[in-house]
Structures are given as C-alpha cells and as structure tokens.
C-alpha cells in the first residue's frame, strides 16, 4: 500500500432519501482513492432506502478489483427508530476502522477526486482537518445545474480554533475529512438539532491544537432546497442556544457577543416562521400581520447593535456577513437564491454537471 493511502471510513447517515442515496453511494464508488470503508446508517426509513443500500452492496462485492491494493468494504446498520443526524454519525464513528474518517450526507455527492485531494492535502500539511469547496445544486426547467457555493478558498491559510469561533468556515459534514486518531473519543453533541458539524470541528481543533485547511477545488455537490434543517428556524434557534452554552467557556468576549446576536436573529426568524404557518402550526391570519410587523420592528431596532457586534468580532470588515445577518431574520436566503436562479438570473455562473456525475 502506498504511503498516505490508508483506508478512509466514509459515514453516510440516511433517512427516507432513497432517490438521493443511490447517487451519493455511486459517487463514493467512483472515487479515484483506492481504499474505502463505507458505513451506511439507515434510521427510521419507510421508503426503499434499505433496498438501495443492499443493491449497492451487491454491486460492490461483485466488482472486479481494478488494482491489487484497491479495496471497498461496506457496512449497513439499519435502525427502525429515527436516530437523528448526530446519533447516526456517532454510531458511524464508533464503527469506523480506517485511518481517515469522512462524512457524506445522503443528498450530497462527490467529484471522483474528492478523497484523493483531501488525503494528499491532509498529509502534506499534517492538518487536523481538511475541507473541500463546493457547489450548490438546483433544478430549472427539469434540468439540474450547479453554482459555486461562495468564493473558493486559496487553500494557503491555516484555520485554527479562533478562526472558527464565530463562523463555521469549514462548512458541512460532506466537505470535511480528518484522521480517526484525531477523533479519538470525541463525538457530536446529540442534543443539537443543528450546528452538529461545527460542534465536531471545534472539538477536533481544540483537542489537537492543530489547524484546518480548505482544498480550493470544488469537489462537493450539495443540494439546496427547502427540505433542510437550515430552513427550520425554531430548531436552529434552539441549537444556537445550546451551542453557545456548550462553548461559552472557550470563546472570547467578542465571539460570545456575536453568538448572542446570532441567537437573537434566529429567535426573531423562528417567530416570523411560526406566524407564517411554516412549521406545520398555521397561525390565525388576523394575527399574522401584527406579528410580522412586530418582527420587522425588532430587526430594525437591533441593526445598530448587530452591526457593532459584527465589526467587533473576528468577522469585522466582512460586509457580506453584515448584510446577511441584517437580512436573515426577515429573509430566507436560500429560498431567495433558488427563485433567482430558477428564472435564470446570473447565468454566467451556472455550471452544467459533468457527464460522469450528472449520469449517476
């Protein structure tokens, strides 16, 4: 086995997304990296998820090995109850036996060189974590397109614990890879409905004292739609409070003030979402307008204070971040993006999926 090519354990939690899971698993099988252990945690599924996973397992076990050192192992754990993302991933980490550990959400998928690039970067810089840049996926006129998710990082700068104290600059689970030795007994806080990835990245950086880097190549494709925890603001607001309680003792004063500001923003957004009946509890129409007006007044009244906190934190000077948090309590940013892209705004940034990926 070549140096730096130890097995990567890939943890895939899934819940009722059989249609997406097939492409996610196929993108793992298509990796140029030779040694992988795939761990699928199916929980609370009532669709064809288990069948999709079993079919994939049969294909993996019957395939001809392209090289002597190539190896794909597959483990499927099925739970009747819905575990939640944190518990499912923790079970996956308990099962992992590879030198490296990566995560893939069931509705995301990877470029074929994703793991090879991450392992190479991790070993070259002896990092605690490596993250990939990514694309947003969306549909228009029955076709699927990709758009860059933010500006691509140069990959040159190190990110340490303090750099992630205000923002999760490494982003979601599907983007990151670490060593299993860095994880040790570290696990995700299962009381978090959101921010689980950020919680784990901070734990790894705090425990190792090491740095993270971002691969500038866009090797992750992530779906942006309304069926995401990031759109469920009551859950986000609750997770924000728990997250701050957990990390308050390790954050500096500007970072704590920044998180408190975020908490206020998400609580305002949660009230607005509930008033609009977006959480399955339709509000009385006669009460919606006064509540929304109250929300608007609350946001406007806090703008000066919010701006002060942002520019005092480690995020100061980031005008995009400033605008984002000014708008966040009133506007669903992802939904606004989708509406604009679906009508064709900003066509120059649209990318067609590579044939090898779009055909999965």
Steps between C-alpha positions, in 0.01 A plus 500: 500500500638841401587748774210720595244261353352352814132412501245782513190418704204682344195546721167545320195558723172473311131545570234453227710628210534189287497700174794715609689226683574303183690791345686570825616138523587483131719809541691319776546193282632725221776647719855482366618431855558122526418398858162581655267375771139611442276508807132570433280573802136464386262618769123530512467435127164401354597535133737289284818614677598157628447343157714768333778435752478121455512533120807718532663248733447221247659709224800580721552139602478372142723760337844410364776676691678744261826477695657266752480753784149626416239413758142603578336364812132560570304499826127567533345568841119516497300651786121505512494816709600845374833572665567853380813606314727536804423155643527334158841657435623411849406135435690522171808635678478213751501256205781666304830314470682702233799727545287792378135588557275692259126567495253520212140619540253283310389784268854616412762338278871531418723564203706183427821664627352635825659253742834479320542877514400519866729221619791649306441847650452358851830312486696777327416756770445258792157659556237416757224550241469557126189646335401508132341792317157425360219567255132561563268273301160620380247420228367720221270394216541136598881513481757504779767768523782591737612839627807583712420508871680817604850605403758222462764501771863516390591212730808694614384625839473292814177511696528444873249486785474880525426528129192282547379669819246717315436313176523139383743576217551128433127459431305173503577134557525410131794735458738385774748220565713431808712226654325247720776555756395867521144396577591260778205503740366832365137483395226740388268650761183298440290776654571723200237497224732721293862624505617141552783535248626823658491338844717208382751716310555720806548193719764361263690830477481554877615146581787487248611863508542454127388690193254446217539577131257531211558330167434774240355249251121467501458131562168491688152537349233589755128539442342829602125470556234551765534153656798593719553557869649841413150613400333392828562806710343388831742205501789723394423748779495219758828359368661845509419534869634155586810554286585825680442343841739220407780719362464819706792409728743471206396808300624856544263786583454630139421148380244449779334830410493390136327170588249680719421725205454193277269349760284813499483495119390137489244545777346788304500287184342210690216723620444628148501145357251379760278801432502415131399141574822358353554256783179303461314717753305752290451829677174692512506720185374795705806465723761459227530864391552640853756227573692564180492874569632432849776287348596776258516758780715265711747450217530866405542603864794264541689590181741747667574254781541210257738698280710592804530137606596380152775754455638432849514126440751308291259548209545879496540653157302224330225708340330193353472348846362827630230513231421131550425541868305818444274314257496158666212560743275618215617312194557134421831545318501154340142532376582840349803354322289218359233734365760714324692208353188323376403803293850513355660789691879486490529247218875558467561318828291197411690176446365187341581186693783292353355208309655247740324665794172602340453148372517336839 
